């Protein structure tokens, strides 16, 4: 459910002798609040006898200059030393600014107020009513500095006025019990990499160009030992205080415009992802003008009845950051910061060190998660740093300890690295990769699948009135691993991998090496802000577009397999089938460049740029685009397939033979061949 955006606290200009003291913000204001208060009197507190019976609000400074802040401090210092009350009168309203406590830092000040209304009684006389009480309750209760009652604070009345007490309208708002955090963590319980994908999505939506994911040991004073902590750091545009509040709230309004390059939609990704990975998460985010720290913690909220999420926000002042009192009281900010230090491994030095990662005028977001999810006596995840300068097989990785494969109908492969290796998953997570992702300190080499196939051809189709375009090909790597299936992307992000369709579901070896890639953003957009994707972003809804898509993909994949199976020439000696084209991504502009045929990409350096061999171009040059809605399919034949070809050749050699017995033998041979390919036997004459 979306949440209404609360109106900002109103501003009040505090004046004295027609000179501005300071601009302020009023917290918990009355229904009718004058925008300008002019102090008329400052009297000793002992002469004001009614303050305990009046409602209260608060003023916090919102200075527009250093002069305003200085005057605010001088004014409150005077009230504090003299133990006096500043009285401001605006029309029929009176505001009593109370002196601050001795240990106050002047971040806010308490104000008592009453609002008089002039009403007509049954006797025709005018009566003063304040907040539902007759005005005689306050008659003679305030004295001026000469010891006489002020005329404006004495209200004549000839008879009591009966005032009906109307209870205020009380709305019911939902509260979140701390156990809800554990419930959110179960959203990605089936596959923990789905939780990490939520954080990767947020970085891409923030237009980050670099992202670092790692697990390192850090000392926890609460645990009394070193514990592992997962960090996700990007250089995106960061979040303001309001955006941080939106991030930690439970759901928000869905976007009205469907941006194909924006993934976030449901408003629960950060919470479900962070709470699946660990019990506690700290967010440090910075924009050009602000910095915020938010703490989402199960440890902090143990034993509480309502969820507490501390947030501390700062605003830039020159080269420094100071507490932003325009969005929170300074006392509250300091309280929240103390809570964060008490319940996390972060002290002021570590927070300062992490904030230093942003560098001057840099923006971005850092997420730290600890008390990681456990697998028996160990952690659900395991990790290593790898070897510096080694091949891709020696680079660091984060793995799922169980190494369990995800369930797929008809799957016979025992090696699906994507299911338990984060590096393998991140290689294909985006249809058109732009962001540089570093895992355990080493760069993840993106692998857009459509560029890594051969024997390609294209097919177009129409599903529920929406056009789709497929590119078919083959993959050597997936054949060797006995994998096949369709990779389905939504908004350019991988939702389902190795989805078996058509004959792949019923025959484990049918379509071996066949890999499909398709972006279904347009197809799964149902309109009115609704999409056919689960909020886990790991599967699709059981809806009509998806059902028709499954049938269509199965039909086209089977057609390609059948039409091209006999035409593909086999190479003896285990020779490899290379992609139709070799591609490389520039580490500066992030554009993909097509290399000359036969070029060995293994000879390229770790960091490659457009000006280097063999492209020798400029980053400004246009990229060869990958069409949206592309499916690529690949295949390779087995020894059994060779036997099937020989069977067909023998059948064809008997084509000219006469007699019914010869025809019967040919039909039997065809049945054997069809059975080997996973197809049903042909019907005998007169039996169907």
XYZ file of C-alpha atoms in Angstrom:
688
model
C 0.000 0.000 0.000
C 1.400 3.430 -0.924
C 1.933 6.012 1.756
C 0.889 9.663 1.591
C 3.744 12.089 1.651
C 3.582 14.164 4.814
C 3.574 17.947 4.455
C 6.749 19.603 5.745
C 6.643 21.340 9.124
C 5.521 24.979 8.675
C 7.971 27.848 8.996
C 7.572 30.636 11.559
C 9.448 33.947 11.520
C 10.326 34.931 15.094
C 10.518 38.752 15.478
C 11.205 41.337 18.175
C 10.921 45.105 17.787
C 10.225 44.563 14.067
C 13.597 42.801 13.654
C 14.044 39.167 12.706
C 15.515 36.890 15.348
C 15.506 33.674 13.326
C 13.444 31.637 10.917
C 12.118 28.509 12.677
C 10.061 25.409 12.001
C 7.089 24.539 14.195
C 6.740 20.874 15.190
C 3.310 19.618 16.297
C 1.728 22.991 15.413
C -1.843 24.106 16.216
C -4.484 23.952 13.503
C -4.168 27.666 12.748
C -0.578 28.843 12.892
C 0.456 32.447 12.181
C 3.559 32.653 10.008
C 5.063 35.575 11.929
C 5.379 35.880 15.707
C 6.326 39.239 17.192
C 7.489 39.165 20.828
C 5.619 41.748 22.891
C 6.851 40.865 26.384
C 9.500 38.847 28.190
C 8.385 38.125 31.764
C 9.736 35.980 34.599
C 8.464 32.431 34.446
C 7.151 32.651 38.017
C 4.522 35.187 36.916
C 2.979 32.843 34.369
C 0.727 30.407 36.234
C -1.179 28.528 33.515
C 1.456 27.000 31.303
C 0.912 23.470 32.563
C -2.711 23.500 31.373
C -1.982 24.642 27.824
C -1.157 22.543 24.762
C 2.420 22.662 23.561
C 4.339 22.744 20.294
C 8.046 23.092 19.524
C 10.216 25.499 17.582
C 13.463 24.365 15.987
C 15.856 26.749 14.223
C 15.852 26.883 10.424
C 18.306 29.747 9.921
C 18.911 31.216 6.500
C 22.241 32.729 7.523
C 24.897 32.537 10.233
C 23.465 35.742 11.650
C 20.086 34.013 12.242
C 21.764 31.123 14.047
C 23.711 33.530 16.242
C 20.580 35.522 17.176
C 18.712 32.300 17.976
C 21.441 31.296 20.408
C 21.528 34.761 22.051
C 17.740 34.803 22.463
C 17.558 31.368 24.117
C 20.596 32.108 26.275
C 18.796 35.181 27.624
C 15.616 33.210 28.412
C 17.700 30.516 30.084
C 19.723 32.885 32.279
C 16.695 34.992 33.284
C 14.358 31.968 33.568
C 11.863 34.030 31.584
C 9.083 33.446 29.095
C 8.847 35.207 25.744
C 5.244 36.174 24.890
C 4.120 36.612 21.305
C 0.576 37.832 20.536
C -0.929 37.481 17.102
C -4.558 38.551 16.793
C -6.497 36.311 19.198
C -3.621 33.863 19.781
C -0.905 33.905 22.420
C 2.351 31.908 22.316
C 4.594 31.460 25.378
C 8.189 30.510 24.548
C 9.574 28.650 27.572
C 13.215 28.890 28.694
C 15.426 25.961 27.655
C 16.760 23.468 30.182
C 20.249 24.008 31.567
C 21.795 21.165 29.531
C 19.969 22.078 26.294
C 21.919 22.551 23.073
C 19.217 24.909 21.743
C 18.181 22.490 18.971
C 14.547 23.139 19.905
C 12.444 25.045 22.404
C 9.031 24.298 23.915
C 6.110 26.668 23.303
C 2.767 26.778 25.152
C -0.102 28.355 23.279
C -3.779 29.220 23.395
C -6.046 30.288 20.598
C -9.071 32.405 21.561
C -12.251 32.381 19.531
C -15.053 34.904 19.832
C -18.454 33.269 19.926
C -21.993 34.498 20.672
C -23.859 33.029 23.611
C -27.568 32.630 24.157
C -27.616 35.967 26.024
C -26.329 37.836 22.997
C -23.042 38.609 24.709
C -19.613 37.746 23.285
C -17.616 35.120 25.083
C -13.973 34.070 24.726
C -13.334 30.350 24.329
C -9.859 28.783 24.301
C -9.405 25.163 23.175
C -12.827 24.183 24.440
C -12.516 25.883 27.890
C -14.420 29.035 29.020
C -12.130 32.041 29.138
C -12.673 32.762 32.837
C -10.319 29.907 33.569
C -7.455 32.149 32.485
C -8.789 35.486 33.789
C -6.113 37.310 35.735
C -3.650 34.460 35.363
C -0.955 36.384 33.474
C 0.668 39.537 34.821
C 2.783 41.970 32.873
C 6.129 43.199 34.043
C 4.396 46.074 35.975
C 2.400 43.583 38.025
C -0.970 44.478 36.419
C -3.231 42.288 34.376
C -2.951 42.924 30.655
C -6.187 44.073 29.092
C -6.082 41.739 26.161
C -5.756 38.704 28.426
C -8.925 39.485 30.454
C -12.202 38.468 28.889
C -15.502 39.715 30.275
C -18.342 37.267 30.478
C -21.814 37.554 32.042
C -22.667 33.865 32.219
C -20.886 30.588 31.583
C -20.995 29.297 28.042
C -21.763 25.622 27.613
C -19.211 24.176 25.226
C -19.712 20.694 23.805
C -16.546 18.657 23.942
C -16.020 17.027 20.535
C -13.408 14.247 20.589
C -10.796 14.628 17.877
C -11.088 12.385 14.828
C -8.713 9.496 15.379
C -7.535 7.581 12.302
C -6.228 4.047 12.387
C -2.683 3.679 11.077
C -0.810 0.414 10.757
C 2.130 -0.305 13.038
C 4.901 -2.741 12.217
C 6.011 -5.248 14.828
C 9.777 -5.989 14.731
C 9.040 -9.610 13.809
C 7.935 -8.298 10.417
C 11.605 -7.848 9.510
C 12.118 -11.596 9.830
C 9.022 -12.156 7.680
C 10.450 -9.899 4.969
C 13.663 -11.903 5.019
C 11.748 -15.034 4.000
C 10.769 -13.535 0.633
C 14.096 -14.674 -0.870
C 14.426 -17.780 1.272
C 14.484 -20.123 -1.743
C 17.546 -18.485 -3.332
C 19.746 -16.051 -1.422
C 21.275 -14.523 -4.555
C 17.854 -13.011 -5.224
C 18.452 -10.864 -2.139
C 21.799 -9.622 -3.477
C 20.124 -8.909 -6.831
C 17.756 -6.485 -5.064
C 20.731 -4.402 -3.917
C 22.309 -4.577 -7.385
C 19.019 -3.326 -8.872
C 19.040 -0.301 -6.562
C 22.567 0.600 -7.647
C 21.627 0.379 -11.319
C 18.549 2.544 -10.741
C 20.832 5.095 -9.038
C 22.815 5.277 -12.307
C 25.969 3.925 -10.687
C 28.945 3.239 -12.948
C 30.820 1.095 -10.411
C 29.743 -1.313 -7.714
C 31.812 -3.271 -5.178
C 30.501 -6.380 -3.402
C 32.632 -8.118 -0.791
C 32.610 -9.949 2.538
C 35.275 -9.085 5.093
C 35.884 -9.639 8.790
C 35.161 -6.811 11.246
C 35.364 -6.667 15.044
C 32.043 -6.528 16.884
C 32.119 -5.286 20.456
C 28.700 -6.849 21.107
C 29.871 -10.278 19.918
C 33.340 -9.810 21.407
C 34.983 -11.198 18.275
C 35.446 -10.658 14.567
C 32.392 -11.376 12.437
C 31.861 -11.374 8.647
C 30.181 -8.313 7.141
C 28.813 -8.030 3.600
C 29.327 -4.644 1.938
C 27.654 -3.310 -1.215
C 29.086 0.050 -2.341
C 28.207 2.084 -5.445
C 28.938 5.521 -6.905
C 25.337 6.372 -7.831
C 23.573 9.665 -7.132
C 22.823 8.787 -3.492
C 19.640 9.527 -1.518
C 18.256 12.537 0.324
C 16.664 12.290 3.777
C 13.208 11.954 2.204
C 14.407 9.220 -0.147
C 16.005 7.309 2.736
C 12.711 7.460 4.644
C 10.968 6.139 1.548
C 13.523 3.330 1.255
C 12.977 2.061 4.823
C 9.176 2.429 4.774
C 7.139 -0.628 3.851
C 6.047 -0.109 0.262
C 5.413 3.052 -1.693
C 3.371 4.326 -4.592
C 4.104 2.537 -7.853
C 5.662 4.649 -10.597
C 3.098 6.140 -12.954
C 5.421 5.913 -15.972
C 6.935 2.571 -16.968
C 10.603 3.385 -17.519
C 12.247 0.422 -19.323
C 15.617 1.305 -17.762
C 14.289 1.437 -14.172
C 13.843 -1.786 -12.200
C 12.497 -0.727 -8.773
C 8.718 -0.849 -8.489
C 7.377 -2.601 -5.395
C 9.047 -0.635 -2.577
C 10.272 -3.677 -0.632
C 13.525 -4.642 -2.373
C 15.991 -3.231 0.146
C 14.125 -4.612 3.160
C 13.597 -8.098 1.744
C 17.142 -8.284 0.414
C 18.953 -6.987 3.495
C 16.929 -9.011 6.003
C 17.467 -12.219 3.998
C 21.220 -11.736 4.036
C 21.573 -10.814 7.712
C 19.827 -9.526 10.832
C 21.270 -6.007 10.780
C 21.974 -3.484 8.019
C 23.455 0.011 7.983
C 23.084 2.398 5.036
C 25.363 5.394 4.478
C 24.332 7.498 1.487
C 25.502 10.859 0.162
C 24.253 13.344 -2.425
C 25.945 16.557 -3.484
C 24.340 18.442 -0.574
C 23.488 15.861 2.093
C 24.444 12.657 3.855
C 22.184 10.221 5.702
C 22.702 7.142 7.871
C 19.881 4.618 8.366
C 19.863 1.550 10.594
C 17.517 -1.395 9.897
C 18.088 -3.863 12.701
C 16.460 -6.918 14.208
C 18.929 -6.828 17.104
C 17.915 -3.286 18.058
C 14.194 -4.077 18.018
C 14.233 -7.289 20.044
C 11.546 -7.134 22.750
C 9.911 -3.996 21.356
C 6.284 -3.645 20.311
C 6.873 -1.273 17.428
C 9.658 -1.038 14.889
C 12.324 1.630 15.393
C 14.479 2.653 12.426
C 17.033 5.313 13.453
C 17.999 7.846 10.764
C 20.597 10.596 11.058
C 20.832 13.216 8.302
C 23.426 15.883 7.623
C 23.616 18.805 5.207
C 26.659 20.277 3.585
C 28.011 23.546 4.957
C 31.088 24.512 2.979
C 33.495 21.596 3.159
C 31.833 20.051 6.217
C 28.647 18.177 7.071
C 26.455 19.276 10.003
C 23.247 17.800 11.428
C 20.308 18.890 9.299
C 17.892 20.418 11.800
C 15.416 21.197 9.022
C 14.414 17.508 8.869
C 14.980 16.381 12.486
C 15.706 17.750 15.918
C 19.366 17.802 16.818
C 18.600 15.936 20.049
C 16.857 13.169 18.085
C 19.732 12.957 15.619
C 22.251 12.546 18.448
C 20.057 9.928 20.109
C 19.821 7.943 16.873
C 23.566 8.155 16.342
C 24.175 6.804 19.841
C 21.798 3.894 19.170
C 23.675 3.037 15.972
C 27.003 3.024 17.820
C 25.607 0.853 20.639
C 24.008 -1.807 18.420
C 26.457 -2.034 15.519
C 30.210 -2.502 14.947
C 30.372 1.151 13.842
C 31.865 3.780 16.133
C 32.457 7.402 15.149
C 35.872 6.581 13.699
C 34.590 3.769 11.480
C 31.616 5.856 10.341
C 34.032 8.670 9.491
C 36.286 6.271 7.596
C 33.375 4.918 5.555
C 32.095 8.420 4.836
C 35.589 9.259 3.589
C 35.114 6.716 0.812
C 32.807 9.189 -0.922
C 35.672 11.665 -1.236
C 35.037 15.346 -1.866
C 31.812 16.114 -3.768
C 31.353 12.431 -4.619
C 28.024 10.692 -4.247
C 26.938 7.114 -3.698
C 25.473 4.587 -1.280
C 27.121 2.072 1.034
C 25.232 -0.873 2.552
C 26.770 -2.980 5.322
C 25.076 -6.174 6.531
C 26.233 -8.351 9.432
C 24.936 -11.190 11.611
C 24.712 -13.038 8.299
C 22.248 -15.873 7.733
C 23.514 -19.214 8.973
C 23.614 -22.717 7.475
C 23.805 -25.096 10.423
C 26.886 -24.169 12.421
C 28.321 -22.144 9.525
C 27.156 -19.289 7.331
C 24.862 -19.750 4.349
C 27.448 -18.003 2.173
C 31.136 -18.799 1.815
C 33.725 -16.564 0.216
C 37.346 -16.243 -0.830
C 39.523 -13.423 -2.166
C 41.049 -15.439 -5.006
C 44.520 -14.936 -6.445
C 45.657 -11.560 -7.705
C 46.538 -11.587 -11.384
C 45.262 -15.119 -11.977
C 42.805 -16.323 -14.566
C 39.057 -16.012 -14.136
C 39.015 -19.383 -12.380
C 41.260 -18.027 -9.617
C 39.361 -14.810 -8.914
C 37.467 -14.305 -5.686
C 33.851 -15.358 -5.423
C 30.909 -15.594 -3.049
C 29.264 -19.010 -3.137
C 26.161 -20.636 -1.684
C 27.522 -23.204 0.733
C 24.959 -25.914 -0.080
C 25.780 -25.865 -3.839
C 22.198 -26.958 -4.457
C 20.801 -26.580 -7.977
C 17.494 -24.853 -8.565
C 14.683 -27.130 -9.643
C 13.888 -27.136 -13.383
C 11.668 -29.695 -15.190
C 13.680 -32.075 -17.347
C 17.091 -30.863 -16.200
C 19.851 -33.495 -16.157
C 22.876 -31.232 -15.710
C 24.725 -31.374 -12.416
C 26.751 -28.234 -13.132
C 24.821 -24.975 -13.233
C 27.351 -22.490 -11.860
C 24.869 -19.632 -11.974
C 22.819 -21.329 -9.234
C 25.541 -21.157 -6.575
C 28.303 -18.829 -7.841
C 27.649 -15.111 -7.476
C 30.323 -14.281 -10.049
C 28.618 -16.500 -12.638
C 25.248 -14.921 -11.840
C 26.544 -11.353 -12.099
C 28.115 -12.136 -15.495
C 24.644 -12.502 -17.052
C 22.400 -10.521 -14.681
C 21.914 -7.675 -17.188
C 20.896 -7.993 -20.812
C 23.064 -5.020 -21.807
C 25.641 -4.546 -19.005
C 26.785 -0.982 -18.255
C 27.815 -0.975 -14.604
C 31.281 -2.249 -13.608
C 30.826 -4.798 -10.813
C 33.768 -5.823 -8.628
C 33.340 -8.997 -6.572
C 35.801 -9.672 -3.767
C 38.075 -7.007 -5.263
C 38.227 -8.285 -8.869
C 36.205 -7.180 -11.898
C 33.320 -9.359 -13.048
C 33.574 -9.824 -16.810
C 30.055 -9.335 -18.134
C 28.811 -11.950 -20.593
C 25.804 -10.750 -22.622
C 24.552 -14.072 -23.892
C 23.317 -12.905 -27.295
C 26.900 -11.975 -28.211
C 28.374 -15.366 -27.254
C 26.520 -17.670 -29.650
C 26.980 -19.030 -33.165
C 24.847 -20.484 -35.971
C 22.403 -17.616 -35.445
C 19.139 -16.989 -37.287
C 16.146 -14.772 -36.525
C 12.427 -15.370 -36.091
C 9.649 -12.841 -35.412
C 6.274 -13.420 -33.821
C 3.227 -11.852 -32.190
C 1.897 -12.618 -28.711
C -1.417 -11.048 -27.592
C -0.892 -8.280 -30.104
C 2.677 -7.477 -29.070
C 5.628 -8.025 -31.379
C 8.587 -10.152 -30.306
C 11.793 -10.849 -32.173
C 14.056 -13.872 -31.685
C 17.614 -14.627 -32.681
C 18.564 -18.289 -32.715
C 22.082 -19.718 -32.421
C 24.210 -22.166 -30.425
C 26.590 -22.212 -27.416
C 29.591 -24.476 -26.947
C 29.909 -23.852 -23.206
C 26.337 -24.791 -22.358
C 26.538 -27.948 -24.480
C 29.584 -29.117 -22.522
C 27.669 -28.559 -19.266
C 24.563 -30.319 -20.661
C 22.500 -27.178 -20.078
C 19.723 -25.647 -22.113
C 16.775 -23.312 -21.680
C 15.568 -19.752 -22.077
C 16.917 -16.704 -20.217
C 14.063 -14.266 -19.639
C 14.855 -10.612 -18.863
C 12.523 -7.881 -17.623
C 13.626 -4.246 -17.760
C 16.989 -5.624 -18.848
C 17.425 -7.693 -15.658
C 17.485 -11.492 -15.533
C 14.301 -12.952 -14.024
C 14.451 -16.644 -15.041
C 17.447 -18.652 -16.273
C 17.618 -21.970 -18.124
C 13.840 -22.161 -18.431
C 13.081 -25.342 -20.355
C 10.322 -25.132 -22.945
C 8.851 -27.458 -25.564
C 10.641 -30.796 -25.931
C 13.302 -29.779 -23.385
C 10.797 -30.416 -20.583
C 10.169 -34.067 -21.489
C 13.576 -35.191 -22.768
C 16.704 -34.321 -20.820
C 18.946 -34.474 -23.897
C 16.539 -32.742 -26.280
C 17.907 -29.291 -27.126
C 21.194 -29.851 -25.331
C 23.153 -26.589 -25.570
C 20.079 -24.600 -26.612
C 20.076 -21.227 -24.845
C 17.412 -18.564 -25.257
C 17.518 -14.870 -24.334
C 14.490 -12.575 -24.390
C 13.454 -9.263 -22.799
C 9.725 -9.395 -22.003
C 9.321 -5.889 -20.574
C 6.633 -4.839 -23.061
C 4.881 -8.191 -23.087
C 4.535 -8.405 -19.283
C 3.320 -4.810 -18.908
C -0.405 -5.185 -18.211
C -1.102 -1.444 -18.051
C -2.388 0.740 -15.175
C 0.906 0.228 -13.351
C 0.463 -3.559 -13.190
C 3.183 -5.948 -14.350
C 3.287 -9.722 -14.597
C 6.366 -10.085 -12.389
C 6.501 -11.318 -8.785
C 7.891 -8.891 -6.208
C 10.878 -11.220 -5.739
C 11.808 -10.495 -9.369
C 12.756 -14.173 -9.718
C 9.652 -15.410 -11.504
C 6.559 -14.297 -13.420
C 2.894 -14.322 -12.505
C 0.704 -17.098 -13.800
C -1.067 -14.893 -16.326
C -2.250 -15.155 -19.937
C 0.737 -13.358 -21.539
C 3.191 -15.633 -19.732
C 1.293 -18.813 -20.612
C 1.196 -17.862 -24.290
C 4.866 -16.892 -24.164
C 5.815 -20.329 -22.813
C 3.909 -22.077 -25.596
C 5.383 -19.831 -28.279
C 8.963 -20.245 -27.035
C 8.555 -24.023 -26.951
C 7.192 -24.081 -30.479
C 9.984 -21.939 -31.940
C 12.781 -23.713 -30.067
C 11.497 -27.121 -31.240
C 11.197 -25.868 -34.827
C 14.779 -24.644 -34.796
C 16.020 -27.911 -33.279
C 14.153 -30.017 -35.813
C 14.958 -27.905 -38.870
C 18.646 -27.459 -38.128
C 19.524 -30.724 -36.404
C 20.484 -32.581 -39.579
C 22.093 -29.621 -41.291
C 24.734 -28.918 -38.656
C 28.015 -30.499 -39.677
C 29.936 -32.252 -36.954
C 33.612 -31.657 -36.330
C 35.736 -34.544 -35.138
C 38.439 -34.297 -32.544
C 36.483 -32.208 -30.056
C 37.000 -28.912 -31.912
C 35.193 -25.920 -30.397
C 32.384 -23.917 -31.956
C 33.212 -20.232 -31.543
C 30.629 -17.412 -31.436
C 29.770 -15.790 -34.761
C 31.471 -12.615 -33.514
C 33.833 -11.763 -30.672
C 32.890 -8.805 -28.450
C 34.691 -6.732 -25.819
C 33.462 -3.959 -23.524
C 35.320 -0.671 -23.081
C 36.113 0.007 -19.421
C 35.566 3.744 -19.922
C 32.456 4.279 -22.062
C 31.018 0.775 -21.271
C 30.093 0.281 -24.919
C 30.436 -3.118 -26.587
C 32.723 -3.382 -29.618
C 32.668 -6.100 -32.260
C 36.100 -7.498 -33.026
C 37.375 -9.022 -36.216
C 36.510 -12.643 -36.973
C 38.886 -15.164 -35.424
C 40.391 -12.713 -32.899
C 41.413 -14.377 -29.632
C 39.816 -12.343 -26.822
C 42.014 -14.119 -24.272
C 44.925 -11.967 -25.461
C 43.170 -8.745 -24.389
C 44.408 -6.976 -21.216
C 42.380 -6.941 -17.993
C 41.287 -3.358 -18.705
C 40.524 -2.605 -22.345
C 39.609 0.730 -23.968
C 38.278 1.704 -27.383
C 41.580 3.157 -28.588
C 43.385 -0.171 -28.126
C 43.942 -2.979 -30.634
C 42.170 -4.382 -32.488
C 39.308 -1.803 -32.448
C 41.518 1.323 -32.572
C 38.535 3.683 -32.326
C 37.020 6.371 -30.116
C 34.558 6.115 -27.231
C 32.328 8.628 -29.032
C 31.689 6.121 -31.821
C 28.221 4.578 -31.850
C 27.702 1.130 -30.384
C 26.261 -1.690 -32.456
C 22.939 -2.123 -30.727
C 21.395 -5.347 -29.481
C 17.722 -5.453 -30.438
C 15.179 -5.677 -27.601
C 13.253 -8.934 -27.309
C 15.992 -11.175 -28.708
C 16.145 -14.905 -28.216
C 19.279 -16.844 -29.078
C 19.251 -20.620 -29.349
C 22.208 -22.949 -29.859
C 22.610 -26.671 -30.390
C 25.177 -29.432 -30.830
C 24.648 -33.007 -31.838
C 25.627 -36.115 -29.909
C 26.941 -39.496 -31.092
C 23.392 -40.806 -30.904
C 22.359 -38.078 -33.327
C 25.007 -39.327 -35.798
C 23.461 -42.795 -35.552
C 20.052 -41.241 -36.276
C 21.448 -39.618 -39.425
C 22.772 -43.007 -40.558
C 19.360 -44.550 -39.921
C 17.685 -41.915 -42.090
C 20.246 -42.493 -44.823
C 19.457 -46.209 -44.782
C 15.741 -45.434 -44.927
C 16.201 -43.154 -47.897
C 18.290 -45.770 -49.731
C 15.290 -48.093 -49.646
C 12.952 -45.435 -50.977
C 12.749 -47.053 -54.414
C 12.070 -50.574 -53.115
C 8.691 -52.094 -54.031
C 6.282 -54.042 -51.915
C 4.367 -53.484 -48.721
C 6.969 -55.292 -46.604
C 9.638 -52.794 -47.590
C 7.332 -49.915 -46.657
C 6.639 -51.525 -43.288
C 10.382 -51.848 -42.610
C 10.906 -48.182 -43.456
C 8.105 -47.151 -41.083
C 9.647 -49.232 -38.274
C 13.052 -47.626 -38.825
C 11.493 -44.161 -38.731
C 9.796 -45.037 -35.445
C 13.165 -45.999 -33.959
C 14.674 -42.742 -35.166
C 11.790 -40.650 -33.789
C 11.998 -42.475 -30.470
C 15.698 -41.645 -30.123
C 14.930 -37.969 -30.709
C 12.241 -37.888 -28.051
C 9.369 -37.677 -30.602
C 6.249 -39.887 -30.575
C 6.149 -42.860 -32.952
C 4.292 -42.398 -36.212
C 0.834 -43.940 -36.490
C 0.353 -47.098 -38.598
C -2.076 -46.999 -41.446
C -5.590 -47.463 -40.232
C -4.616 -47.402 -36.541
C -5.373 -43.702 -35.935
